[in-house]
mmCIF file of C-alpha atoms and ligand atoms in Angstrom:
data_model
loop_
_atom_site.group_PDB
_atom_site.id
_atom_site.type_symbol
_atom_site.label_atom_id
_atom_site.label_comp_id
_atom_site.label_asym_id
_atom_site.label_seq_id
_atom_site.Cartn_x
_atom_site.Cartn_y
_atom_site.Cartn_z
ATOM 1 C CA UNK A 1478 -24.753 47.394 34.774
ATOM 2 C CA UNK A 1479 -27.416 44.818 35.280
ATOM 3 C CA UNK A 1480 -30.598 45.639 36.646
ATOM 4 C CA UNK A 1481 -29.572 49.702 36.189
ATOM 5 C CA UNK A 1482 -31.708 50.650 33.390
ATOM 6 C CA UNK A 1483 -29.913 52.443 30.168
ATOM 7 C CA UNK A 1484 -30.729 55.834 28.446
ATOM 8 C CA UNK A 1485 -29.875 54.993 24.804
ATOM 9 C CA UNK A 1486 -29.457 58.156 22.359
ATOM 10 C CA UNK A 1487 -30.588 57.826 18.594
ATOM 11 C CA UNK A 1488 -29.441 60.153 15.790
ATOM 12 C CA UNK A 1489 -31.040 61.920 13.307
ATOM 13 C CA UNK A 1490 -33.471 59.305 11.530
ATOM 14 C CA UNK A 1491 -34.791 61.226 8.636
ATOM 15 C CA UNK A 1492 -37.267 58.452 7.494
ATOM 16 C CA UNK A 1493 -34.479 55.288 7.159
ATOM 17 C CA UNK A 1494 -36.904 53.187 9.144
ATOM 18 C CA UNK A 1495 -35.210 49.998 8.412
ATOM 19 C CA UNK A 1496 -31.813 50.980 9.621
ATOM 20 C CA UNK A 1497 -33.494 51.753 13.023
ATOM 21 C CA UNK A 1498 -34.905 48.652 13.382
ATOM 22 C CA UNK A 1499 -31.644 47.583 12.353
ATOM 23 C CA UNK A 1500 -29.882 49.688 14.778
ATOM 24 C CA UNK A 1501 -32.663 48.558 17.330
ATOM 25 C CA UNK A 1502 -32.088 44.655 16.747
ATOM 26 C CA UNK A 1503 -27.921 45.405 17.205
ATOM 27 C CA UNK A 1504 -28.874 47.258 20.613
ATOM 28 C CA UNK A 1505 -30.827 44.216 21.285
ATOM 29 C CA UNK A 1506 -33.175 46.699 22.239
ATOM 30 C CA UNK A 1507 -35.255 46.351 25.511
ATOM 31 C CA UNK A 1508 -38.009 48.560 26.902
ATOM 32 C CA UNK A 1509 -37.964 47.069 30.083
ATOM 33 C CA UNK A 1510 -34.285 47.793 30.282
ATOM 34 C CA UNK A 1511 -33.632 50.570 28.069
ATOM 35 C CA UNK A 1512 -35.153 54.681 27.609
ATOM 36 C CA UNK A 1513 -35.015 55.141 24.082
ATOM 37 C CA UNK A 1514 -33.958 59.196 23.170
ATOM 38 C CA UNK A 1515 -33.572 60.511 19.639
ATOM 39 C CA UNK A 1516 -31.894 63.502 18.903
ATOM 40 C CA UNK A 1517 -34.415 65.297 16.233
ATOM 41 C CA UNK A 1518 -35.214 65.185 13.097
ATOM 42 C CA UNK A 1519 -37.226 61.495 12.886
ATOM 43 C CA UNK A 1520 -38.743 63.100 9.234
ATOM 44 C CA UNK A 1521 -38.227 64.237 6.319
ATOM 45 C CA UNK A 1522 -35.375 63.471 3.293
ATOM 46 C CA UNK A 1523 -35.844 59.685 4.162
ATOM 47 C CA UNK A 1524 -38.013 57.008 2.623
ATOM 48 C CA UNK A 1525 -40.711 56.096 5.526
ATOM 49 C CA UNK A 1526 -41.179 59.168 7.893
ATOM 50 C CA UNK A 1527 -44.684 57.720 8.710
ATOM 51 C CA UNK A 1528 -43.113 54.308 9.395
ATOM 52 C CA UNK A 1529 -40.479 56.028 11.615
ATOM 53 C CA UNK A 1530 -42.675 58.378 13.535
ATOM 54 C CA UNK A 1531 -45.333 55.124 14.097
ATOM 55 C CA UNK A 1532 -42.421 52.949 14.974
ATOM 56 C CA UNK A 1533 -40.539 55.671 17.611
ATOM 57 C CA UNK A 1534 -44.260 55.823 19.624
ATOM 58 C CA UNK A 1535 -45.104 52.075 19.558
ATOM 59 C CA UNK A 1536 -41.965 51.299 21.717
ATOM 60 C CA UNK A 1537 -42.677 54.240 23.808
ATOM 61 C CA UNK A 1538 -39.438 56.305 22.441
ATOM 62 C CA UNK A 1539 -38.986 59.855 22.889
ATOM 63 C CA UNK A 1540 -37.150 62.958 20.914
ATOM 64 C CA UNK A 1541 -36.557 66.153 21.048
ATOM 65 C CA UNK A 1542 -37.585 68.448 18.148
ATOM 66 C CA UNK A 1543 -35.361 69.264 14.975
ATOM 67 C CA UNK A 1544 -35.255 71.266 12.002
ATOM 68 C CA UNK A 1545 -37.462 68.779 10.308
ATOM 69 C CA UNK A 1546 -39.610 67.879 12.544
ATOM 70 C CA UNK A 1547 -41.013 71.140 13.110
ATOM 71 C CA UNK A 1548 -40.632 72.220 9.577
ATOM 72 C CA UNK A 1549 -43.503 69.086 8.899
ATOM 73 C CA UNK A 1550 -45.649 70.841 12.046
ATOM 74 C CA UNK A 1551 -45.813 74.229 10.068
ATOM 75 C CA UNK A 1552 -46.853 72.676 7.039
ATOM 76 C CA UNK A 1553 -49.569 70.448 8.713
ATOM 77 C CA UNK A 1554 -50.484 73.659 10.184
ATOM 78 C CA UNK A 1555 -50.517 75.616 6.621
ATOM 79 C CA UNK A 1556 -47.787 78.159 7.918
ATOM 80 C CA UNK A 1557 -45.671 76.799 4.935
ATOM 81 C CA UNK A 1558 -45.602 74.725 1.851
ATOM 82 C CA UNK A 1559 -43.803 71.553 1.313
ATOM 83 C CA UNK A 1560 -40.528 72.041 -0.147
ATOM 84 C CA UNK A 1561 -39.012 69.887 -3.389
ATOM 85 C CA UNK A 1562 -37.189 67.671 -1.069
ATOM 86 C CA UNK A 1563 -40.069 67.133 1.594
ATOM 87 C CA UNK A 1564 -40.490 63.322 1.461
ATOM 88 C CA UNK A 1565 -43.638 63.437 4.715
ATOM 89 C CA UNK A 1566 -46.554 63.919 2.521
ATOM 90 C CA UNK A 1567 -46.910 60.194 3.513
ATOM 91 C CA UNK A 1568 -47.441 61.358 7.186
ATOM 92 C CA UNK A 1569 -49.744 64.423 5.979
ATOM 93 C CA UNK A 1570 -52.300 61.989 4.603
ATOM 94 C CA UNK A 1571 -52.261 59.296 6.893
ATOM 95 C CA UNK A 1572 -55.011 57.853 8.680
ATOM 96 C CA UNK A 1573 -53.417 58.173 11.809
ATOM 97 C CA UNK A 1574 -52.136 61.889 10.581
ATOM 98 C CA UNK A 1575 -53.830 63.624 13.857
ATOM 99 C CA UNK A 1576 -52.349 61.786 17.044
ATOM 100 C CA UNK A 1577 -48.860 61.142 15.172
ATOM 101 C CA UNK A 1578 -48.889 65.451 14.834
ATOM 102 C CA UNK A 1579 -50.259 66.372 18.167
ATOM 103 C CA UNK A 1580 -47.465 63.194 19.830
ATOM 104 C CA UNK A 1581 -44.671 65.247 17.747
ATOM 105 C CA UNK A 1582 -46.277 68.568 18.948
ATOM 106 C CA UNK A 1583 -45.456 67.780 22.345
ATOM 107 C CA UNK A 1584 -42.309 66.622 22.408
ATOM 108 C CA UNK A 1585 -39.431 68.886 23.769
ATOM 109 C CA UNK A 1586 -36.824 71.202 22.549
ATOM 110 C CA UNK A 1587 -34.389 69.962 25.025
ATOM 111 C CA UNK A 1588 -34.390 67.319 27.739
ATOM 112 C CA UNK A 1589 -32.257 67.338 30.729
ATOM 113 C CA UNK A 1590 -30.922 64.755 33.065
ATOM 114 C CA UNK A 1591 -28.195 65.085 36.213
ATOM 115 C CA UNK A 1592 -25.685 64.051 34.147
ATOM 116 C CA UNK A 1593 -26.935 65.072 30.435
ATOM 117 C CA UNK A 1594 -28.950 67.048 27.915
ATOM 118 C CA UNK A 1595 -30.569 66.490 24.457
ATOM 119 C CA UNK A 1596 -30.510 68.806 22.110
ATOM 120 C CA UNK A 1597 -30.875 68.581 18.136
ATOM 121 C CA UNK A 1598 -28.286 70.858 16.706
ATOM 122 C CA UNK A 1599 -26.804 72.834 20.016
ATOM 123 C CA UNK A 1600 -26.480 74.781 22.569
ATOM 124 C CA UNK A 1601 -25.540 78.479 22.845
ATOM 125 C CA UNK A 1602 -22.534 79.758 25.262
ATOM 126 C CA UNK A 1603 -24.854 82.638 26.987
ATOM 127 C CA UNK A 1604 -27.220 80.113 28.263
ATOM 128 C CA UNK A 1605 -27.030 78.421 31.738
ATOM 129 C CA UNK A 1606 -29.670 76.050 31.881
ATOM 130 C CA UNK A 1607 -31.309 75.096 27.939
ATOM 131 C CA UNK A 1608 -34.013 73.091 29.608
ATOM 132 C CA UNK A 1609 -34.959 76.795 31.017
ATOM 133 C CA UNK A 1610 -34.111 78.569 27.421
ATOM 134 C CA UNK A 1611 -36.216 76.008 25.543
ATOM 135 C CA UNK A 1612 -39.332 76.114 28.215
ATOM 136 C CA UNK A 1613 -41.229 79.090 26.950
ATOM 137 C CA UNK A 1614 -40.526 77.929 23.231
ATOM 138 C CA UNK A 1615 -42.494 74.252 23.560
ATOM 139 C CA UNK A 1616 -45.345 76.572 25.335
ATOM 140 C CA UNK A 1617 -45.916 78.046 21.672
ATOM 141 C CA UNK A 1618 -45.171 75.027 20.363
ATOM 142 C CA UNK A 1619 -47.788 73.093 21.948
ATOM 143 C CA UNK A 1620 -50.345 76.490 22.032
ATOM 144 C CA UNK A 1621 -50.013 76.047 18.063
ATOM 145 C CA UNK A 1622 -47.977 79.499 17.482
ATOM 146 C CA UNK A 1623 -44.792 78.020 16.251
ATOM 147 C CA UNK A 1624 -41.927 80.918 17.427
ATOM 148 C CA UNK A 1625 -39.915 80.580 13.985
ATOM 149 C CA UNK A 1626 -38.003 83.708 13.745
ATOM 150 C CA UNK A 1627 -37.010 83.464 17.971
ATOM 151 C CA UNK A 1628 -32.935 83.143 17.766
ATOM 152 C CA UNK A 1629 -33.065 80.518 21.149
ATOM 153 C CA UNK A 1630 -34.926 78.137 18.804
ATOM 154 C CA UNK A 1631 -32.962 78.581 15.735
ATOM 155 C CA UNK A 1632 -30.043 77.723 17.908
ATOM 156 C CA UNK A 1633 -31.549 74.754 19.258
ATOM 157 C CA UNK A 1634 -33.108 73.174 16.344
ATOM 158 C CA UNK A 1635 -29.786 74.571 13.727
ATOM 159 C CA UNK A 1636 -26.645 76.201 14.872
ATOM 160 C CA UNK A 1637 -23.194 74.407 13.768
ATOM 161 C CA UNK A 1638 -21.148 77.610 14.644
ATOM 162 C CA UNK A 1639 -21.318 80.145 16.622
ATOM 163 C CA UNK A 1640 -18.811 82.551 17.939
ATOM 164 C CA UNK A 1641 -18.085 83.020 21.636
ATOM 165 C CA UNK A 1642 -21.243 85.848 21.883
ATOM 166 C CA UNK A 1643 -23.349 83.050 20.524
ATOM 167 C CA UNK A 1644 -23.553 84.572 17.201
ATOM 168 C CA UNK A 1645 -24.277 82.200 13.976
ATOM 169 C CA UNK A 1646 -21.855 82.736 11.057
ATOM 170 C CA UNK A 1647 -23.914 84.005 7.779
ATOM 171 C CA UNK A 1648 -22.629 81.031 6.098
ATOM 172 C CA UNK A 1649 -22.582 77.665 8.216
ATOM 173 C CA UNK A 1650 -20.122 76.002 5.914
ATOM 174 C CA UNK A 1651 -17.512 78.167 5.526
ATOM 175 C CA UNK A 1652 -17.523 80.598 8.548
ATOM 176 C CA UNK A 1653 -15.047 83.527 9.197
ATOM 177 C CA UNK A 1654 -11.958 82.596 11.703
ATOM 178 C CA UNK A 1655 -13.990 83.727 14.952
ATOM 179 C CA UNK A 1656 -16.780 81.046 14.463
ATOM 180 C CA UNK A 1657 -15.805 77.482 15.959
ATOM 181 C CA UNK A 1658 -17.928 74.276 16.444
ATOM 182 C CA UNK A 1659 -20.656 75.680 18.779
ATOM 183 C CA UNK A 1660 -19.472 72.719 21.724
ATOM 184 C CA UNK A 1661 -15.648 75.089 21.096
ATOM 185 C CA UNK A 1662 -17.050 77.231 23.832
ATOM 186 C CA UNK A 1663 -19.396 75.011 25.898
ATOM 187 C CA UNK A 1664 -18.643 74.843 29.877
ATOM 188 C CA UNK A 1665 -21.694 73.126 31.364
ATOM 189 C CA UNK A 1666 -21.625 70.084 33.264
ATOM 190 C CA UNK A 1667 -23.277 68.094 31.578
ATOM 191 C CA UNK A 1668 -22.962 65.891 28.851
ATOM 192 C CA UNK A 1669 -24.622 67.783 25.623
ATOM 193 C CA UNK A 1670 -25.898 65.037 23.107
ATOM 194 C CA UNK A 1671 -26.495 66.460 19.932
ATOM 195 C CA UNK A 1672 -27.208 65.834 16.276
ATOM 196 C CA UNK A 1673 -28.111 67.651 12.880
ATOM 197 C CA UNK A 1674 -24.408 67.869 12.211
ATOM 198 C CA UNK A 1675 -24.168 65.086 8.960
ATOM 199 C CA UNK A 1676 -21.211 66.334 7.631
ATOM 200 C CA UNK A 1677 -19.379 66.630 11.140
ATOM 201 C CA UNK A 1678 -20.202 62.999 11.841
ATOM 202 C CA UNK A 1679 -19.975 61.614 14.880
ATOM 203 C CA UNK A 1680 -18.466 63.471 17.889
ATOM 204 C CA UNK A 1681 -16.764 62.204 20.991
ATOM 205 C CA UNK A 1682 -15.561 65.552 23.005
ATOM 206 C CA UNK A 1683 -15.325 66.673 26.143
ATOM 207 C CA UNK A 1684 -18.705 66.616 27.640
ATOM 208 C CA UNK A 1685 -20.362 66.234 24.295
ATOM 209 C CA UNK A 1686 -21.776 63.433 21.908
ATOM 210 C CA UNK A 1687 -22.377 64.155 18.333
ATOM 211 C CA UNK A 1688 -24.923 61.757 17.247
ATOM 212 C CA UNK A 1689 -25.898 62.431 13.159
ATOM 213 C CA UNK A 1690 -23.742 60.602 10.624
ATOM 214 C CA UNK A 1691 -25.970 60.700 7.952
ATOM 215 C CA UNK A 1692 -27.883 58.060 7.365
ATOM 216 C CA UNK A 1693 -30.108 59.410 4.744
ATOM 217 C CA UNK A 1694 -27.192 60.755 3.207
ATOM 218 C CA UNK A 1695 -25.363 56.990 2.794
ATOM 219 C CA UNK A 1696 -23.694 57.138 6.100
ATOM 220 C CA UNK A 1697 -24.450 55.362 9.016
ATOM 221 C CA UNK A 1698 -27.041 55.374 11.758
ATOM 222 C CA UNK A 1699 -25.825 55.754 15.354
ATOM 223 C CA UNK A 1700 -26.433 55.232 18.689
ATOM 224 C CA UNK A 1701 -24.603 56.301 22.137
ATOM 225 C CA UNK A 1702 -25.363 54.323 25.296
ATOM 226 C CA UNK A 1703 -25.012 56.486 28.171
ATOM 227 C CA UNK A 1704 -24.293 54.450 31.076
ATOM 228 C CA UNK A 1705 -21.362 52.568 28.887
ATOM 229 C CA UNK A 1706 -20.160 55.426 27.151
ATOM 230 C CA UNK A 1707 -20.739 53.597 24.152
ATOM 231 C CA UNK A 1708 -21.267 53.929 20.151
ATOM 232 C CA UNK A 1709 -23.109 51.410 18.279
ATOM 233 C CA UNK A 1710 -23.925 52.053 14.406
ATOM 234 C CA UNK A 1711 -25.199 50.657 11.515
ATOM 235 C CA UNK A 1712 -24.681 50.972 8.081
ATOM 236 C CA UNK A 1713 -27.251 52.986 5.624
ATOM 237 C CA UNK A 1714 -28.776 50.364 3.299
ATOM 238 C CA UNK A 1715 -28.780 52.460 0.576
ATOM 239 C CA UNK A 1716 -27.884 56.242 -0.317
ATOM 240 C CA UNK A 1717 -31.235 58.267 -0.235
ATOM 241 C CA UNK A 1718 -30.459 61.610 -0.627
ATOM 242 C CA UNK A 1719 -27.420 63.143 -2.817
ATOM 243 C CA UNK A 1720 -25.883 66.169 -0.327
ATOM 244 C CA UNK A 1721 -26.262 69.357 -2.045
ATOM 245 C CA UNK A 1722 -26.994 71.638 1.455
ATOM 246 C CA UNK A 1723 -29.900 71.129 3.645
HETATM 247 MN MN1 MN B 2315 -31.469 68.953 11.612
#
C-alpha cells in the first residue's frame, strides 16, 4: 500500500493521553501518510482530557462526537453541571479553554466515506444514509442549541441495543429477548466503525468495527487501519476508573 495514504480509526480515549501516544508511536504514526479518525469520546473519566484534546488537534486528527464529548460542551455552556465522575475541569479552566471548545464544537456526529462511516455508539436500522440523519443535529450543535432530548442523537452518541424498529431497550445491560447488538440488524454498505461499547470490546463483524476496549477502564487502547483491515492495540498503563455503569 505504499504511496496510498491510510485512514486510521482510534477508540474511545477518555483522557489516557499516554496510551495514545503510545498507540501513536506503535502505528508509527505519519501525517503525511496517515488520516487520523477517533471514534468519540476523547474526554472525560481519564486522567489528561486537556492533554488529549491538545494532542488530537496538533497532529491535525479528527473525531466524531460522543457521549462525553458533548456532555463537556453543555457544561462549558452552563446547560448542566459537572457530574462526580467528570475528570475535564482541567479543560474548563484552561488557557486555551475557548478554541479547544469551539474545535470540539465543530466536529461531526458521523463521517462518511465510499467505503465507511464513523459513528460513536451506532447506527439505527430505519436510517439510510447517517451522514444525512446526523446533518441537521451538528447545525444545532455548532448554532450553540445542543438537541439533547432528539432520539437520532441519542442513538448516535449511545445506543448498544436496539430492536429491529430501532427502539432502545429501557435497560442497556440486560435487555428483553427482542433487543440485539444494534449492528444485529444493520444492512448498509458500508463499513460502520464504532465505539462507546467498553464492555463489548472490540468487534470484527460483518461490515462493522467495534473500536472501545476500555482503556480508562484497564483495558486496552485500539486502533483499526482501514486499508489493511487491521487491529493494533496497546495496553492501559494503569486502571483509571473502577466500572460501576457509565
Ligand atoms: Mn460513549
Amino acid at each position: 500500500m505504499e504511496g496510498t495514504r491510510q485512514r486510521v480509526f482510534v477508540g474511545d480515549v477518555q483522557g489516557c493521553s499516554n496510551e495514545l501516544r503510545d498507540l501513536l508511536e506503535r502505528l508509527g504514526y505519519d501525517p503525511a501518510m496517515h488520516d487520523l479518525w477517533f471514534t468519540g469520546d476523547l474526554v472525560n473519566r481519564g486522567p489528561d482530557s486537556l492533554g488529549v484534546l491538545r494532542l488530537v488537534r496538533e497532529l491535525g486528527g479528527n473525531t466524531v462526537l460522543g457521549n462525553h464529548d458533548l456532555h463537556l460542551l453543555r457544561v462549558a455552556a452552563g446547560e448542566r453541571t459537572t457530574g462526580r465522575k467528570d475528570t475535564f475541569q482541567d479543560v474548563l479552566t484552561a488557557p486555551d479553554r475557548g478554541p479547544l471548545l469551539e474545535w470540539l464544537r465543530e466536529r461531526p456526529l458521523a463521517q462518511g466515506w465510499d467505503d465507511a462511516v464513523l459513528v460513536h455508539a451506532g447506527v439505527c436500522p430505519g436510517w439510510g444514509d447517517p451522514v444525512a440523519v446526523a446533518g441537521p443535529l451538528e447545525q444545532g450543535i455548532r448554532a450553540g442549541r445542543i438537541p439533547w432530548d432528539n432520539p437520532d442523537l441519542r442513538f448516535l452518541l449511545q445506543a448498544r441495543h436496539c430492536n429491529a424498529s430501532g427502539e432502545r431497550p429501557a435497560d442497556d445491560e440486560h435487555p428483553p429477548a427482542r433487543f440485539h447488538p444494534w449492528d444485529h440488524f444493520y444492512r448498509g454498505r458500508r463499513t460502520v466503525v464504532f465505539g462507546h461499547w467498553a464492555a463489548r470490546g472490540r468487534v470484527r463483524g460483518k461490515r462493522v468495527r467495534g473500536l472501545d476496549t476500555g482503556c480508562v477502564w484497564g483495558g486496552s487502547l485500539t486502533a483499526w487501519i482501514a486499508e489493511e483491515d487491521r487491529f493494533v492495540a496497546v495496553p492501559a498503563r494503569r486502571t483509571y476508573q473502577v466500572p460501576q455503569g457509565k
